[in-house]
Amino acid sequence: MEAIAGLVGIDPFELWFFFEVLIGGLMSGVMYALVALGFVLIFKASSVFNFSQGVMVLFAALNFVGFIGLGVPAWASFILTMLVMVALAFTVERVVLRPLVNQPHISLFMATIGIAIFLEGFGELIWGSSIKPLDVGIPEGAVFMGDAMIQEADLFAAAVATVLVAVLALFFTYTRIGRALRAVADDHQAAMSVGIPLNTIWVIVWSVAGFVALVAGIMWGSKLGVQFSLAILALKALPVLILGGFTSIPGAIIGGLIIGAGEKLAEVYFGQMVGGAIEEWFAYIVAMAFLVFRPQGLFGEKIIERV
């Protein structure tokens, strides 16, 4: 981007240009955070990292654009896709999670890898592997703050993410289901002993994670087209989780903003010093530093075990 700025005669150290890069990075961070929210939801209910969340974003987007391609209106496609994600939640609970209750977390983690591989292949089998453009009426223009240009689509994504975070935070804090989810995350056996239906809770949380994946898939699909690289891109949410904390919904947003802004600024202002492509690995270097100095993340719970 710095090279492009030089070609068109833009000084990358102009304040307005810095502001434009920063805002663009923050908006990308919001998109990462949308994916990270799904990871947080399932981790809070099972204490297991759901490796398949990135593929769930792809799978939801494939179904949504596929239904639209069959002539179904966008609003009806959204409902149909959400029904598919709820059916997926029931299937995962019955076939995968229920047999693994009280098993080591590594078993559940490996199961989510299997779910990811299955969903990717199943989605390609049904809808094909070609890139599918997605247009659901998200604004495509730009607004200017002084000389800095901001894409309206990025502002729309930021508004959607803000609403989702607020709703989910209220859901986990003030509802009986939200409190039950936290109890299940702490101890499966203890939760079942006080009458919390573990299987029902898992269906609910996977359904909500499916909804978040659908929203993230629509946002990313509208920007890049629905393609299988979305699943890989969604893994950028992992450094976001490490920064924000695996159990914190606000942390997912803050971590996303830090990663998004950091990688864009690093690419523009330091990319040429190391041959470019900082944007591809910056997030993982920052995550490694956090794992060394603050493994619980900025907002995660610090767990101390005494023996």
PDB file of C-alpha atoms in Angstrom, residues 2-157:
ATOM      1  CA  GLU A   2       2.932   2.292   0.683  1.00  0.00           C
ATOM      2  CA  ALA A   3       4.222   1.596  -2.813  1.00  0.00           C
ATOM      3  CA  ILE A   4       0.816   2.453  -4.260  1.00  0.00           C
ATOM      4  CA  ALA A   5       0.783   5.661  -2.253  1.00  0.00           C
ATOM      5  CA  GLY A   6       4.152   6.590  -3.732  1.00  0.00           C
ATOM      6  CA  LEU A   7       2.996   5.874  -7.280  1.00  0.00           C
ATOM      7  CA  VAL A   8       0.059   8.254  -6.991  1.00  0.00           C
ATOM      8  CA  GLY A   9       2.058  10.946  -5.230  1.00  0.00           C
ATOM      9  CA  ILE A  10       0.640  10.434  -1.713  1.00  0.00           C
ATOM     10  CA  ASP A  11       2.872  11.035   1.283  1.00  0.00           C
ATOM     11  CA  PRO A  12       2.243   8.027   3.569  1.00  0.00           C
ATOM     12  CA  PHE A  13       3.142  10.179   6.560  1.00  0.00           C
ATOM     13  CA  GLU A  14       0.339  12.640   5.945  1.00  0.00           C
ATOM     14  CA  LEU A  15      -2.017  12.614   8.933  1.00  0.00           C
ATOM     15  CA  TRP A  16      -5.108  12.020   6.806  1.00  0.00           C
ATOM     16  CA  PHE A  17      -3.470   9.032   5.099  1.00  0.00           C
ATOM     17  CA  PHE A  18      -2.502   7.529   8.474  1.00  0.00           C
ATOM     18  CA  PHE A  19      -6.084   8.023   9.623  1.00  0.00           C
ATOM     19  CA  GLU A  20      -7.436   6.347   6.487  1.00  0.00           C
ATOM     20  CA  VAL A  21      -5.171   3.316   6.941  1.00  0.00           C
ATOM     21  CA  LEU A  22      -6.069   3.128  10.635  1.00  0.00           C
ATOM     22  CA  ILE A  23      -9.805   3.243   9.966  1.00  0.00           C
ATOM     23  CA  GLY A  24      -9.477   0.618   7.214  1.00  0.00           C
ATOM     24  CA  GLY A  25      -7.588  -1.618   9.634  1.00  0.00           C
ATOM     25  CA  LEU A  26     -10.169  -1.158  12.366  1.00  0.00           C
ATOM     26  CA  MET A  27     -12.925  -2.107   9.949  1.00  0.00           C
ATOM     27  CA  SER A  28     -11.036  -5.261   8.942  1.00  0.00           C
ATOM     28  CA  GLY A  29     -10.642  -5.988  12.630  1.00  0.00           C
ATOM     29  CA  VAL A  30     -14.403  -5.813  13.054  1.00  0.00           C
ATOM     30  CA  MET A  31     -14.746  -8.503  10.392  1.00  0.00           C
ATOM     31  CA  TYR A  32     -12.238 -10.713  12.223  1.00  0.00           C
ATOM     32  CA  ALA A  33     -14.131 -10.109  15.446  1.00  0.00           C
ATOM     33  CA  LEU A  34     -17.390 -11.296  13.881  1.00  0.00           C
ATOM     34  CA  VAL A  35     -15.762 -14.675  13.279  1.00  0.00           C
ATOM     35  CA  ALA A  36     -14.096 -14.688  16.707  1.00  0.00           C
ATOM     36  CA  LEU A  37     -17.486 -14.288  18.381  1.00  0.00           C
ATOM     37  CA  GLY A  38     -18.476 -17.759  17.223  1.00  0.00           C
ATOM     38  CA  PHE A  39     -15.301 -19.240  18.693  1.00  0.00           C
ATOM     39  CA  VAL A  40     -15.961 -17.493  22.018  1.00  0.00           C
ATOM     40  CA  LEU A  41     -19.549 -18.722  22.237  1.00  0.00           C
ATOM     41  CA  ILE A  42     -18.645 -22.394  21.905  1.00  0.00           C
ATOM     42  CA  PHE A  43     -15.570 -22.090  24.111  1.00  0.00           C
ATOM     43  CA  LYS A  44     -17.679 -20.552  26.877  1.00  0.00           C
ATOM     44  CA  ALA A  45     -20.052 -23.533  26.744  1.00  0.00           C
ATOM     45  CA  SER A  46     -17.528 -26.355  26.408  1.00  0.00           C
ATOM     46  CA  SER A  47     -14.049 -24.974  27.211  1.00  0.00           C
ATOM     47  CA  VAL A  48     -12.963 -26.368  23.833  1.00  0.00           C
ATOM     48  CA  PHE A  49     -11.618 -24.430  20.862  1.00  0.00           C
ATOM     49  CA  ASN A  50     -14.003 -25.080  17.962  1.00  0.00           C
ATOM     50  CA  PHE A  51     -11.659 -25.480  15.004  1.00  0.00           C
ATOM     51  CA  SER A  52     -14.648 -25.800  12.669  1.00  0.00           C
ATOM     52  CA  GLN A  53     -15.977 -22.269  13.283  1.00  0.00           C
ATOM     53  CA  GLY A  54     -14.108 -20.869  10.283  1.00  0.00           C
ATOM     54  CA  VAL A  55     -15.586 -23.540   8.026  1.00  0.00           C
ATOM     55  CA  MET A  56     -19.016 -22.839   9.545  1.00  0.00           C
ATOM     56  CA  VAL A  57     -18.665 -19.280   8.227  1.00  0.00           C
ATOM     57  CA  LEU A  58     -17.953 -20.689   4.762  1.00  0.00           C
ATOM     58  CA  PHE A  59     -20.706 -23.313   5.005  1.00  0.00           C
ATOM     59  CA  ALA A  60     -23.320 -20.752   6.079  1.00  0.00           C
ATOM     60  CA  ALA A  61     -22.307 -18.349   3.296  1.00  0.00           C
ATOM     61  CA  LEU A  62     -22.398 -21.171   0.709  1.00  0.00           C
ATOM     62  CA  ASN A  63     -25.930 -22.124   1.697  1.00  0.00           C
ATOM     63  CA  PHE A  64     -27.093 -18.506   1.760  1.00  0.00           C
ATOM     64  CA  VAL A  65     -25.759 -17.646  -1.689  1.00  0.00           C
ATOM     65  CA  GLY A  66     -26.841 -21.056  -2.972  1.00  0.00           C
ATOM     66  CA  PHE A  67     -30.462 -20.495  -1.973  1.00  0.00           C
ATOM     67  CA  ILE A  68     -30.361 -17.039  -3.580  1.00  0.00           C
ATOM     68  CA  GLY A  69     -29.027 -18.676  -6.745  1.00  0.00           C
ATOM     69  CA  LEU A  70     -32.082 -20.937  -6.753  1.00  0.00           C
ATOM     70  CA  GLY A  71     -34.330 -17.873  -6.900  1.00  0.00           C
ATOM     71  CA  VAL A  72     -35.158 -17.617  -3.184  1.00  0.00           C
ATOM     72  CA  PRO A  73     -35.379 -14.016  -1.884  1.00  0.00           C
ATOM     73  CA  ALA A  74     -32.527 -12.905   0.371  1.00  0.00           C
ATOM     74  CA  TRP A  75     -34.693 -12.707   3.514  1.00  0.00           C
ATOM     75  CA  ALA A  76     -36.062 -16.209   2.934  1.00  0.00           C
ATOM     76  CA  SER A  77     -32.561 -17.495   2.145  1.00  0.00           C
ATOM     77  CA  PHE A  78     -31.410 -16.127   5.494  1.00  0.00           C
ATOM     78  CA  ILE A  79     -34.177 -18.030   7.304  1.00  0.00           C
ATOM     79  CA  LEU A  80     -33.526 -21.240   5.362  1.00  0.00           C
ATOM     80  CA  THR A  81     -29.802 -21.020   6.029  1.00  0.00           C
ATOM     81  CA  MET A  82     -30.445 -20.446   9.713  1.00  0.00           C
ATOM     82  CA  LEU A  83     -32.598 -23.574   9.764  1.00  0.00           C
ATOM     83  CA  VAL A  84     -29.704 -25.455   8.163  1.00  0.00           C
ATOM     84  CA  MET A  85     -27.349 -24.189  10.885  1.00  0.00           C
ATOM     85  CA  VAL A  86     -29.796 -25.230  13.626  1.00  0.00           C
ATOM     86  CA  ALA A  87     -30.071 -28.678  12.022  1.00  0.00           C
ATOM     87  CA  LEU A  88     -26.271 -28.788  12.002  1.00  0.00           C
ATOM     88  CA  ALA A  89     -26.253 -27.940  15.714  1.00  0.00           C
ATOM     89  CA  PHE A  90     -28.664 -30.821  16.476  1.00  0.00           C
ATOM     90  CA  THR A  91     -26.575 -33.208  14.375  1.00  0.00           C
ATOM     91  CA  VAL A  92     -23.286 -32.187  15.989  1.00  0.00           C
ATOM     92  CA  GLU A  93     -24.761 -32.562  19.467  1.00  0.00           C
ATOM     93  CA  ARG A  94     -26.282 -35.971  18.800  1.00  0.00           C
ATOM     94  CA  VAL A  95     -23.515 -37.547  16.699  1.00  0.00           C
ATOM     95  CA  VAL A  96     -20.347 -35.883  18.016  1.00  0.00           C
ATOM     96  CA  LEU A  97     -20.745 -34.151  21.377  1.00  0.00           C
ATOM     97  CA  ARG A  98     -23.080 -36.464  23.269  1.00  0.00           C
ATOM     98  CA  PRO A  99     -20.752 -39.495  23.045  1.00  0.00           C
ATOM     99  CA  LEU A 100     -17.857 -37.307  24.254  1.00  0.00           C
ATOM    100  CA  VAL A 101     -19.435 -35.892  27.428  1.00  0.00           C
ATOM    101  CA  ASN A 102     -16.826 -35.771  30.242  1.00  0.00           C
ATOM    102  CA  GLN A 103     -14.087 -36.895  27.865  1.00  0.00           C
ATOM    103  CA  PRO A 104     -10.748 -35.021  27.707  1.00  0.00           C
ATOM    104  CA  HIS A 105     -10.894 -31.659  25.933  1.00  0.00           C
ATOM    105  CA  ILE A 106      -8.433 -32.853  23.330  1.00  0.00           C
ATOM    106  CA  SER A 107     -11.027 -35.387  22.182  1.00  0.00           C
ATOM    107  CA  LEU A 108     -13.588 -32.635  21.643  1.00  0.00           C
ATOM    108  CA  PHE A 109     -11.022 -30.482  19.867  1.00  0.00           C
ATOM    109  CA  MET A 110     -10.108 -33.295  17.482  1.00  0.00           C
ATOM    110  CA  ALA A 111     -13.819 -33.849  16.866  1.00  0.00           C
ATOM    111  CA  THR A 112     -14.195 -30.209  15.747  1.00  0.00           C
ATOM    112  CA  ILE A 113     -11.368 -30.737  13.244  1.00  0.00           C
ATOM    113  CA  GLY A 114     -13.352 -33.647  11.815  1.00  0.00           C
ATOM    114  CA  ILE A 115     -16.469 -31.465  11.645  1.00  0.00           C
ATOM    115  CA  ALA A 116     -14.489 -28.810   9.742  1.00  0.00           C
ATOM    116  CA  ILE A 117     -13.232 -31.304   7.161  1.00  0.00           C
ATOM    117  CA  PHE A 118     -16.715 -32.765   6.696  1.00  0.00           C
ATOM    118  CA  LEU A 119     -18.450 -29.390   6.303  1.00  0.00           C
ATOM    119  CA  GLU A 120     -15.923 -28.161   3.760  1.00  0.00           C
ATOM    120  CA  GLY A 121     -16.335 -31.273   1.627  1.00  0.00           C
ATOM    121  CA  PHE A 122     -20.102 -31.394   2.068  1.00  0.00           C
ATOM    122  CA  GLY A 123     -20.473 -27.723   1.117  1.00  0.00           C
ATOM    123  CA  GLU A 124     -18.399 -28.245  -2.033  1.00  0.00           C
ATOM    124  CA  LEU A 125     -20.426 -31.355  -2.906  1.00  0.00           C
ATOM    125  CA  ILE A 126     -23.733 -29.464  -2.705  1.00  0.00           C
ATOM    126  CA  TRP A 127     -22.863 -26.018  -4.039  1.00  0.00           C
ATOM    127  CA  GLY A 128     -19.635 -26.487  -6.007  1.00  0.00           C
ATOM    128  CA  SER A 129     -16.250 -24.840  -5.532  1.00  0.00           C
ATOM    129  CA  SER A 130     -16.488 -21.800  -7.805  1.00  0.00           C
ATOM    130  CA  ILE A 131     -16.367 -18.250  -6.433  1.00  0.00           C
ATOM    131  CA  LYS A 132     -19.896 -16.913  -5.982  1.00  0.00           C
ATOM    132  CA  PRO A 133     -20.555 -13.156  -5.901  1.00  0.00           C
ATOM    133  CA  LEU A 134     -22.921 -12.031  -3.169  1.00  0.00           C
ATOM    134  CA  ASP A 135     -24.929  -8.806  -3.256  1.00  0.00           C
ATOM    135  CA  VAL A 136     -27.494  -8.277  -0.502  1.00  0.00           C
ATOM    136  CA  GLY A 137     -27.733  -4.499  -0.770  1.00  0.00           C
ATOM    137  CA  ILE A 138     -24.885  -3.607   1.600  1.00  0.00           C
ATOM    138  CA  PRO A 139     -23.791  -0.035   0.741  1.00  0.00           C
ATOM    139  CA  GLU A 140     -20.825   0.080  -1.617  1.00  0.00           C
ATOM    140  CA  GLY A 141     -20.054   3.790  -1.614  1.00  0.00           C
ATOM    141  CA  ALA A 142     -17.604   5.763   0.471  1.00  0.00           C
ATOM    142  CA  VAL A 143     -17.763   8.642   2.916  1.00  0.00           C
ATOM    143  CA  PHE A 144     -15.046  11.167   3.620  1.00  0.00           C
ATOM    144  CA  MET A 145     -13.810  12.403   6.968  1.00  0.00           C
ATOM    145  CA  GLY A 146     -11.685  15.282   5.840  1.00  0.00           C
ATOM    146  CA  ASP A 147      -9.408  13.776   3.197  1.00  0.00           C
ATOM    147  CA  ALA A 148      -9.699  10.246   4.584  1.00  0.00           C
ATOM    148  CA  MET A 149     -11.999   7.867   2.699  1.00  0.00           C
ATOM    149  CA  ILE A 150     -14.010   5.215   4.567  1.00  0.00           C
ATOM    150  CA  GLN A 151     -15.998   2.471   2.848  1.00  0.00           C
ATOM    151  CA  GLU A 152     -19.701   2.410   3.729  1.00  0.00           C
ATOM    152  CA  ALA A 153     -19.609  -1.414   3.739  1.00  0.00           C
ATOM    153  CA  ASP A 154     -17.021  -1.292   6.522  1.00  0.00           C
ATOM    154  CA  LEU A 155     -19.198   1.060   8.558  1.00  0.00           C
ATOM    155  CA  PHE A 156     -22.166  -1.260   8.036  1.00  0.00           C
ATOM    156  CA  ALA A 157     -20.126  -4.253   9.250  1.00  0.00           C
TER     157      ALA A 157
END
